[in-house]
Amino acid sequence: MLLLATDLDGTFLGGSPGDRTALYEWIRLQKDLCLVFVTGRGLASVQPLLDDAEIPNPDYIICDVGATVVNGNDLQPMQPLQKDIEKKWAGQELVRTRMEQVSGLTYQEVPQQNRCSFYYDATTAIDVATQIAAELGCDVIQSAGRFLDVLPAGVNKGSTLTQLIQLINYPAGKVLVAGDTMNDRSLYDTGFRGVVVGEAEPALVQYTLHHIHVLQSPNPGAAGILDGIRWFGRNM
């Protein structure tokens, strides 16, 4: 019995073709595994993966960095979680308009719901962006040295995963999380066992260095996830 909650790009979709095949085949052989995609992508960007015969279909999908959560079978929102998130959201147009006051931010033209995503660079006044977000009842999440997401306060990958697990009444001791960038950071704040895959963002490696429940794998992507499954499997 295992719930695998994994980031996509650089994690579940990362590594060599052989490593991905090994992981995906292992997942298909597990009759009591619950697979959860936890990604920064918008739902529309995840949907093509569901039509890829090589990729196992998830039981649940958490996307938009935690701001959207749906059933993986019918893509219907998981309630009341989704409504609770939407109640906290200041609104796309308001957030985008206010954040345009921050120099160095460029809006990301990607599918997104209940969050507002930007690119940032060394000239960006992150402190100003954070202050404006706070005034709107939002948090700022930075990752990979160039992505900046504005989300409802308290909403992130880890918080939504925690609430989903409570909703479906899944044992917390049977959960394994996997990621590779700082927008996955909240997954490791949940107390669930976790693996940081190889070639991860250095800031995430440093952040989780002393987390006793987190394995730092030297192997990237799918191979790193398999390392985590082997490492923690004996105690799950």
PDB file of C-alpha atoms in Angstrom:
ATOM      1  CA  MET A   1       0.000   0.000   0.000  1.00  0.00           C
ATOM      2  CA  LEU A   2       1.559   3.263  -1.153  1.00  0.00           C
ATOM      3  CA  LEU A   3       0.487   6.722  -2.248  1.00  0.00           C
ATOM      4  CA  LEU A   4       3.127   8.200  -4.541  1.00  0.00           C
ATOM      5  CA  ALA A   5       2.730  11.976  -4.876  1.00  0.00           C
ATOM      6  CA  THR A   6       5.167  13.159  -7.498  1.00  0.00           C
ATOM      7  CA  ASP A   7       6.104  16.292  -9.357  1.00  0.00           C
ATOM      8  CA  LEU A   8       6.157  15.856 -13.133  1.00  0.00           C
ATOM      9  CA  ASP A   9       8.816  17.835 -15.018  1.00  0.00           C
ATOM     10  CA  GLY A  10      12.289  16.829 -13.909  1.00  0.00           C
ATOM     11  CA  THR A  11      10.873  14.155 -11.601  1.00  0.00           C
ATOM     12  CA  PHE A  12       8.243  11.676 -12.852  1.00  0.00           C
ATOM     13  CA  LEU A  13       8.945  12.699 -16.462  1.00  0.00           C
ATOM     14  CA  GLY A  14      12.687  13.052 -15.871  1.00  0.00           C
ATOM     15  CA  GLY A  15      15.616  10.667 -16.224  1.00  0.00           C
ATOM     16  CA  SER A  16      16.489   8.278 -19.019  1.00  0.00           C
ATOM     17  CA  PRO A  17      13.868   6.489 -21.135  1.00  0.00           C
ATOM     18  CA  GLY A  18      14.950   3.230 -19.532  1.00  0.00           C
ATOM     19  CA  ASP A  19      14.490   4.597 -16.015  1.00  0.00           C
ATOM     20  CA  ARG A  20      11.056   5.971 -16.869  1.00  0.00           C
ATOM     21  CA  THR A  21       9.989   2.651 -18.339  1.00  0.00           C
ATOM     22  CA  ALA A  22      11.200   0.796 -15.245  1.00  0.00           C
ATOM     23  CA  LEU A  23       9.256   3.117 -12.932  1.00  0.00           C
ATOM     24  CA  TYR A  24       6.080   3.106 -15.019  1.00  0.00           C
ATOM     25  CA  GLU A  25       6.080  -0.679 -15.355  1.00  0.00           C
ATOM     26  CA  TRP A  26       6.617  -1.070 -11.604  1.00  0.00           C
ATOM     27  CA  ILE A  27       3.658   1.239 -10.932  1.00  0.00           C
ATOM     28  CA  ARG A  28       1.387  -0.760 -13.247  1.00  0.00           C
ATOM     29  CA  LEU A  29       2.230  -3.957 -11.362  1.00  0.00           C
ATOM     30  CA  GLN A  30       1.114  -2.499  -8.017  1.00  0.00           C
ATOM     31  CA  LYS A  31      -2.512  -3.322  -7.290  1.00  0.00           C
ATOM     32  CA  ASP A  32      -2.734  -1.112  -4.192  1.00  0.00           C
ATOM     33  CA  LEU A  33      -0.798   1.975  -5.311  1.00  0.00           C
ATOM     34  CA  CYS A  34      -2.406   5.415  -5.457  1.00  0.00           C
ATOM     35  CA  LEU A  35      -0.660   7.746  -7.912  1.00  0.00           C
ATOM     36  CA  VAL A  36      -0.962  11.514  -7.508  1.00  0.00           C
ATOM     37  CA  PHE A  37       0.533  14.013  -9.941  1.00  0.00           C
ATOM     38  CA  VAL A  38       1.588  17.190  -8.114  1.00  0.00           C
ATOM     39  CA  THR A  39       2.701  19.787 -10.613  1.00  0.00           C
ATOM     40  CA  GLY A  40       3.127  23.428 -11.438  1.00  0.00           C
ATOM     41  CA  ARG A  41       1.458  22.848 -14.786  1.00  0.00           C
ATOM     42  CA  GLY A  42      -2.106  23.913 -15.404  1.00  0.00           C
ATOM     43  CA  LEU A  43      -4.649  21.144 -15.932  1.00  0.00           C
ATOM     44  CA  ALA A  44      -4.785  21.750 -19.691  1.00  0.00           C
ATOM     45  CA  SER A  45      -1.032  21.090 -19.837  1.00  0.00           C
ATOM     46  CA  VAL A  46      -1.399  17.830 -17.904  1.00  0.00           C
ATOM     47  CA  GLN A  47      -4.236  16.402 -20.003  1.00  0.00           C
ATOM     48  CA  PRO A  48      -2.055  15.330 -22.989  1.00  0.00           C
ATOM     49  CA  LEU A  49      -0.130  13.064 -20.620  1.00  0.00           C
ATOM     50  CA  LEU A  50      -3.338  11.209 -19.819  1.00  0.00           C
ATOM     51  CA  ASP A  51      -3.562  10.138 -23.477  1.00  0.00           C
ATOM     52  CA  ASP A  52       0.035   8.845 -23.528  1.00  0.00           C
ATOM     53  CA  ALA A  53      -0.130   5.059 -23.347  1.00  0.00           C
ATOM     54  CA  GLU A  54       3.350   4.855 -21.835  1.00  0.00           C
ATOM     55  CA  ILE A  55       2.510   6.996 -18.788  1.00  0.00           C
ATOM     56  CA  PRO A  56       0.414   5.502 -15.963  1.00  0.00           C
ATOM     57  CA  ASN A  57      -2.783   7.425 -15.339  1.00  0.00           C
ATOM     58  CA  PRO A  58      -2.981   9.152 -11.952  1.00  0.00           C
ATOM     59  CA  ASP A  59      -5.737   8.632  -9.425  1.00  0.00           C
ATOM     60  CA  TYR A  60      -5.631  12.335  -8.545  1.00  0.00           C
ATOM     61  CA  ILE A  61      -4.032  15.447 -10.030  1.00  0.00           C
ATOM     62  CA  ILE A  62      -2.873  18.462  -8.055  1.00  0.00           C
ATOM     63  CA  CYS A  63      -1.846  21.171 -10.496  1.00  0.00           C
ATOM     64  CA  ASP A  64      -1.298  24.952 -10.611  1.00  0.00           C
ATOM     65  CA  VAL A  65       1.281  24.544  -7.806  1.00  0.00           C
ATOM     66  CA  GLY A  66      -1.488  23.321  -5.501  1.00  0.00           C
ATOM     67  CA  ALA A  67      -4.315  25.649  -6.556  1.00  0.00           C
ATOM     68  CA  THR A  68      -6.267  23.019  -8.512  1.00  0.00           C
ATOM     69  CA  VAL A  69      -7.107  19.456  -7.433  1.00  0.00           C
ATOM     70  CA  VAL A  70      -9.138  16.980  -9.487  1.00  0.00           C
ATOM     71  CA  ASN A  71      -9.997  13.308  -9.689  1.00  0.00           C
ATOM     72  CA  GLY A  72      -7.686  11.667 -12.211  1.00  0.00           C
ATOM     73  CA  ASN A  73     -10.442   9.540 -13.701  1.00  0.00           C
ATOM     74  CA  ASP A  74     -13.030  12.156 -14.637  1.00  0.00           C
ATOM     75  CA  LEU A  75     -11.073  15.388 -14.000  1.00  0.00           C
ATOM     76  CA  GLN A  76     -13.822  16.659 -11.730  1.00  0.00           C
ATOM     77  CA  PRO A  77     -12.772  18.973  -8.877  1.00  0.00           C
ATOM     78  CA  MET A  78     -12.238  17.358  -5.505  1.00  0.00           C
ATOM     79  CA  GLN A  79     -14.738  19.043  -3.246  1.00  0.00           C
ATOM     80  CA  PRO A  80     -14.863  20.769  -0.863  1.00  0.00           C
ATOM     81  CA  LEU A  81     -11.112  21.285  -1.343  1.00  0.00           C
ATOM     82  CA  GLN A  82     -11.408  23.148  -4.634  1.00  0.00           C
ATOM     83  CA  LYS A  83     -14.115  25.500  -3.405  1.00  0.00           C
ATOM     84  CA  ASP A  84     -12.056  26.317  -0.316  1.00  0.00           C
ATOM     85  CA  ILE A  85      -9.092  27.261  -2.515  1.00  0.00           C
ATOM     86  CA  GLU A  86     -11.231  29.386  -4.838  1.00  0.00           C
ATOM     87  CA  LYS A  87     -12.713  31.297  -1.896  1.00  0.00           C
ATOM     88  CA  LYS A  88      -9.215  32.479  -0.984  1.00  0.00           C
ATOM     89  CA  TRP A  89      -8.243  33.644  -4.470  1.00  0.00           C
ATOM     90  CA  ALA A  90      -8.195  37.384  -5.148  1.00  0.00           C
ATOM     91  CA  GLY A  91      -8.841  36.895  -8.876  1.00  0.00           C
ATOM     92  CA  GLN A  92      -6.608  36.562 -11.923  1.00  0.00           C
ATOM     93  CA  GLU A  93      -7.091  40.035 -13.368  1.00  0.00           C
ATOM     94  CA  LEU A  94      -6.622  41.868 -10.063  1.00  0.00           C
ATOM     95  CA  VAL A  95      -3.482  39.957  -9.201  1.00  0.00           C
ATOM     96  CA  ARG A  96      -1.993  40.354 -12.664  1.00  0.00           C
ATOM     97  CA  THR A  97      -2.753  44.091 -12.744  1.00  0.00           C
ATOM     98  CA  ARG A  98      -1.221  44.718  -9.339  1.00  0.00           C
ATOM     99  CA  MET A  99       1.867  42.618 -10.034  1.00  0.00           C
ATOM    100  CA  GLU A 100       2.524  44.551 -13.236  1.00  0.00           C
ATOM    101  CA  GLN A 101       3.764  47.307 -10.921  1.00  0.00           C
ATOM    102  CA  VAL A 102       6.827  45.141 -10.226  1.00  0.00           C
ATOM    103  CA  SER A 103       9.640  45.690 -12.691  1.00  0.00           C
ATOM    104  CA  GLY A 104      11.345  42.589 -14.046  1.00  0.00           C
ATOM    105  CA  LEU A 105       8.237  40.377 -13.932  1.00  0.00           C
ATOM    106  CA  THR A 106       6.921  38.871 -17.168  1.00  0.00           C
ATOM    107  CA  TYR A 107       3.542  37.158 -17.202  1.00  0.00           C
ATOM    108  CA  GLN A 108       3.603  33.486 -18.226  1.00  0.00           C
ATOM    109  CA  GLU A 109       1.222  32.801 -21.090  1.00  0.00           C
ATOM    110  CA  VAL A 110       0.405  29.276 -19.926  1.00  0.00           C
ATOM    111  CA  PRO A 111      -2.809  27.547 -18.749  1.00  0.00           C
ATOM    112  CA  GLN A 112      -3.376  28.530 -15.118  1.00  0.00           C
ATOM    113  CA  GLN A 113      -6.216  28.647 -12.610  1.00  0.00           C
ATOM    114  CA  ASN A 114      -6.445  30.199  -9.155  1.00  0.00           C
ATOM    115  CA  ARG A 115      -2.850  31.419  -9.440  1.00  0.00           C
ATOM    116  CA  CYS A 116      -0.875  33.952 -11.440  1.00  0.00           C
ATOM    117  CA  SER A 117       2.493  32.951 -12.843  1.00  0.00           C
ATOM    118  CA  PHE A 118       5.428  35.056 -13.959  1.00  0.00           C
ATOM    119  CA  TYR A 119       9.053  34.832 -15.012  1.00  0.00           C
ATOM    120  CA  TYR A 120      11.504  36.837 -12.933  1.00  0.00           C
ATOM    121  CA  ASP A 121      15.192  37.730 -13.204  1.00  0.00           C
ATOM    122  CA  ALA A 122      17.982  39.328 -11.199  1.00  0.00           C
ATOM    123  CA  THR A 123      16.428  42.793 -11.612  1.00  0.00           C
ATOM    124  CA  THR A 124      13.066  41.811 -10.115  1.00  0.00           C
ATOM    125  CA  ALA A 125      12.141  43.418  -6.796  1.00  0.00           C
ATOM    126  CA  ILE A 126      11.021  40.216  -5.077  1.00  0.00           C
ATOM    127  CA  ASP A 127      10.346  42.047  -1.812  1.00  0.00           C
ATOM    128  CA  VAL A 128       7.908  44.378  -3.595  1.00  0.00           C
ATOM    129  CA  ALA A 129       6.197  41.433  -5.300  1.00  0.00           C
ATOM    130  CA  THR A 130       5.870  39.673  -1.952  1.00  0.00           C
ATOM    131  CA  GLN A 131       4.408  42.781  -0.310  1.00  0.00           C
ATOM    132  CA  ILE A 132       1.822  43.305  -3.064  1.00  0.00           C
ATOM    133  CA  ALA A 133       0.877  39.630  -2.925  1.00  0.00           C
ATOM    134  CA  ALA A 134       0.389  39.841   0.843  1.00  0.00           C
ATOM    135  CA  GLU A 135      -1.907  42.850   0.407  1.00  0.00           C
ATOM    136  CA  LEU A 136      -4.040  40.667  -1.882  1.00  0.00           C
ATOM    137  CA  GLY A 137      -4.111  37.759   0.572  1.00  0.00           C
ATOM    138  CA  CYS A 138      -1.595  35.774  -1.456  1.00  0.00           C
ATOM    139  CA  ASP A 139       1.774  34.060  -1.126  1.00  0.00           C
ATOM    140  CA  VAL A 140       4.715  34.125  -3.538  1.00  0.00           C
ATOM    141  CA  ILE A 141       6.561  30.933  -4.483  1.00  0.00           C
ATOM    142  CA  GLN A 142       9.855  31.100  -6.402  1.00  0.00           C
ATOM    143  CA  SER A 143      11.493  28.169  -8.156  1.00  0.00           C
ATOM    144  CA  ALA A 144      14.283  27.253 -10.555  1.00  0.00           C
ATOM    145  CA  GLY A 145      15.674  30.779 -10.357  1.00  0.00           C
ATOM    146  CA  ARG A 146      13.145  32.121 -12.864  1.00  0.00           C
ATOM    147  CA  PHE A 147       9.574  31.126 -12.014  1.00  0.00           C
ATOM    148  CA  LEU A 148       7.385  33.116  -9.633  1.00  0.00           C
ATOM    149  CA  ASP A 149       3.872  32.005  -8.742  1.00  0.00           C
ATOM    150  CA  VAL A 150       1.298  34.022  -6.821  1.00  0.00           C
ATOM    151  CA  LEU A 151      -1.194  31.792  -5.013  1.00  0.00           C
ATOM    152  CA  PRO A 152      -3.894  32.185  -2.375  1.00  0.00           C
ATOM    153  CA  ALA A 153      -2.271  32.479   1.058  1.00  0.00           C
ATOM    154  CA  GLY A 154      -1.517  29.095   2.564  1.00  0.00           C
ATOM    155  CA  VAL A 155      -2.109  27.228  -0.694  1.00  0.00           C
ATOM    156  CA  ASN A 156       0.762  25.192  -2.104  1.00  0.00           C
ATOM    157  CA  LYS A 157       1.535  21.656  -3.208  1.00  0.00           C
ATOM    158  CA  GLY A 158       2.049  20.405   0.332  1.00  0.00           C
ATOM    159  CA  SER A 159      -1.079  21.949   1.841  1.00  0.00           C
ATOM    160  CA  THR A 160      -3.331  20.644  -0.931  1.00  0.00           C
ATOM    161  CA  LEU A 161      -1.800  17.173  -0.801  1.00  0.00           C
ATOM    162  CA  THR A 162      -2.281  17.053   2.966  1.00  0.00           C
ATOM    163  CA  GLN A 163      -5.944  18.006   2.646  1.00  0.00           C
ATOM    164  CA  LEU A 164      -6.491  15.535  -0.190  1.00  0.00           C
ATOM    165  CA  ILE A 165      -5.056  12.692   1.888  1.00  0.00           C
ATOM    166  CA  GLN A 166      -7.347  13.644   4.740  1.00  0.00           C
ATOM    167  CA  LEU A 167     -10.317  13.785   2.373  1.00  0.00           C
ATOM    168  CA  ILE A 168      -9.719  10.304   0.944  1.00  0.00           C
ATOM    169  CA  ASN A 169      -8.733   8.983   4.375  1.00  0.00           C
ATOM    170  CA  TYR A 170      -5.350   7.643   3.253  1.00  0.00           C
ATOM    171  CA  PRO A 171      -2.793   6.637   5.933  1.00  0.00           C
ATOM    172  CA  ALA A 172      -0.137   9.354   6.209  1.00  0.00           C
ATOM    173  CA  GLY A 173       2.511   6.740   6.939  1.00  0.00           C
ATOM    174  CA  LYS A 174       1.980   5.251   3.478  1.00  0.00           C
ATOM    175  CA  VAL A 175       2.702   8.457   1.559  1.00  0.00           C
ATOM    176  CA  LEU A 176       5.893   9.140  -0.417  1.00  0.00           C
ATOM    177  CA  VAL A 177       6.508  12.521  -2.095  1.00  0.00           C
ATOM    178  CA  ALA A 178       9.016  13.294  -4.848  1.00  0.00           C
ATOM    179  CA  GLY A 179      10.231  16.530  -6.395  1.00  0.00           C
ATOM    180  CA  ASP A 180      13.144  18.539  -7.739  1.00  0.00           C
ATOM    181  CA  THR A 181      12.536  22.308  -7.445  1.00  0.00           C
ATOM    182  CA  MET A 182      11.612  24.868  -4.814  1.00  0.00           C
ATOM    183  CA  ASN A 183       7.937  24.819  -5.756  1.00  0.00           C
ATOM    184  CA  ASP A 184       8.069  21.282  -4.302  1.00  0.00           C
ATOM    185  CA  ARG A 185       9.460  22.579  -1.009  1.00  0.00           C
ATOM    186  CA  SER A 186       6.101  22.468   0.752  1.00  0.00           C
ATOM    187  CA  LEU A 187       5.821  18.736   0.013  1.00  0.00           C
ATOM    188  CA  TYR A 188       8.725  18.169   2.383  1.00  0.00           C
ATOM    189  CA  ASP A 189       7.162  20.339   5.088  1.00  0.00           C
ATOM    190  CA  THR A 190       4.236  17.918   5.428  1.00  0.00           C
ATOM    191  CA  GLY A 191       6.126  15.322   7.460  1.00  0.00           C
ATOM    192  CA  PHE A 192       5.538  12.686   4.783  1.00  0.00           C
ATOM    193  CA  ARG A 193       8.487  10.592   3.678  1.00  0.00           C
ATOM    194  CA  GLY A 194      10.086  12.053   0.593  1.00  0.00           C
ATOM    195  CA  VAL A 195      12.803  11.798  -2.007  1.00  0.00           C
ATOM    196  CA  VAL A 196      14.593  14.695  -3.700  1.00  0.00           C
ATOM    197  CA  VAL A 197      15.730  13.355  -7.054  1.00  0.00           C
ATOM    198  CA  GLY A 198      19.171  13.917  -8.543  1.00  0.00           C
ATOM    199  CA  GLU A 199      19.948  17.138 -10.446  1.00  0.00           C
ATOM    200  CA  ALA A 200      17.434  18.951  -8.241  1.00  0.00           C
ATOM    201  CA  GLU A 201      17.494  22.695  -7.688  1.00  0.00           C
ATOM    202  CA  PRO A 202      20.396  23.360  -5.263  1.00  0.00           C
ATOM    203  CA  ALA A 203      18.181  25.425  -2.963  1.00  0.00           C
ATOM    204  CA  LEU A 204      15.844  22.431  -2.482  1.00  0.00           C
ATOM    205  CA  VAL A 205      18.772  20.111  -1.822  1.00  0.00           C
ATOM    206  CA  GLN A 206      20.072  22.513   0.818  1.00  0.00           C
ATOM    207  CA  TYR A 207      16.626  23.018   2.343  1.00  0.00           C
ATOM    208  CA  THR A 208      15.998  19.290   2.815  1.00  0.00           C
ATOM    209  CA  LEU A 209      19.557  18.414   3.812  1.00  0.00           C
ATOM    210  CA  HIS A 210      18.700  17.781   7.466  1.00  0.00           C
ATOM    211  CA  HIS A 211      15.152  16.446   7.007  1.00  0.00           C
ATOM    212  CA  ILE A 212      15.403  12.990   8.548  1.00  0.00           C
ATOM    213  CA  HIS A 213      12.402  11.765   6.560  1.00  0.00           C
ATOM    214  CA  VAL A 214      13.845  12.835   3.170  1.00  0.00           C
ATOM    215  CA  LEU A 215      16.204  10.837   0.957  1.00  0.00           C
ATOM    216  CA  GLN A 216      18.424  12.804  -1.402  1.00  0.00           C
ATOM    217  CA  SER A 217      19.002  10.571  -4.400  1.00  0.00           C
ATOM    218  CA  PRO A 218      22.007  11.004  -6.707  1.00  0.00           C
ATOM    219  CA  ASN A 219      19.906   9.722  -9.598  1.00  0.00           C
ATOM    220  CA  PRO A 220      17.701  12.077 -11.630  1.00  0.00           C
ATOM    221  CA  GLY A 221      14.026  11.770 -12.415  1.00  0.00           C
ATOM    222  CA  ALA A 222      12.396   8.358 -12.441  1.00  0.00           C
ATOM    223  CA  ALA A 223      15.515   6.601 -11.139  1.00  0.00           C
ATOM    224  CA  GLY A 224      15.494   8.871  -8.109  1.00  0.00           C
ATOM    225  CA  ILE A 225      11.855   8.023  -7.414  1.00  0.00           C
ATOM    226  CA  LEU A 226      12.716   4.316  -7.585  1.00  0.00           C
ATOM    227  CA  ASP A 227      15.518   4.956  -5.089  1.00  0.00           C
ATOM    228  CA  GLY A 228      12.998   6.488  -2.718  1.00  0.00           C
ATOM    229  CA  ILE A 229      10.591   3.584  -3.127  1.00  0.00           C
ATOM    230  CA  ARG A 230      13.365   1.086  -2.373  1.00  0.00           C
ATOM    231  CA  TRP A 231      14.723   3.095   0.542  1.00  0.00           C
ATOM    232  CA  PHE A 232      11.447   3.696   2.328  1.00  0.00           C
ATOM    233  CA  GLY A 233       9.612   0.630   1.091  1.00  0.00           C
ATOM    234  CA  ARG A 234      10.857  -1.558   3.914  1.00  0.00           C
ATOM    235  CA  ASN A 235       9.184   0.713   6.466  1.00  0.00           C
ATOM    236  CA  MET A 236       5.956   1.579   4.644  1.00  0.00           C
TER     237      MET A 236
END
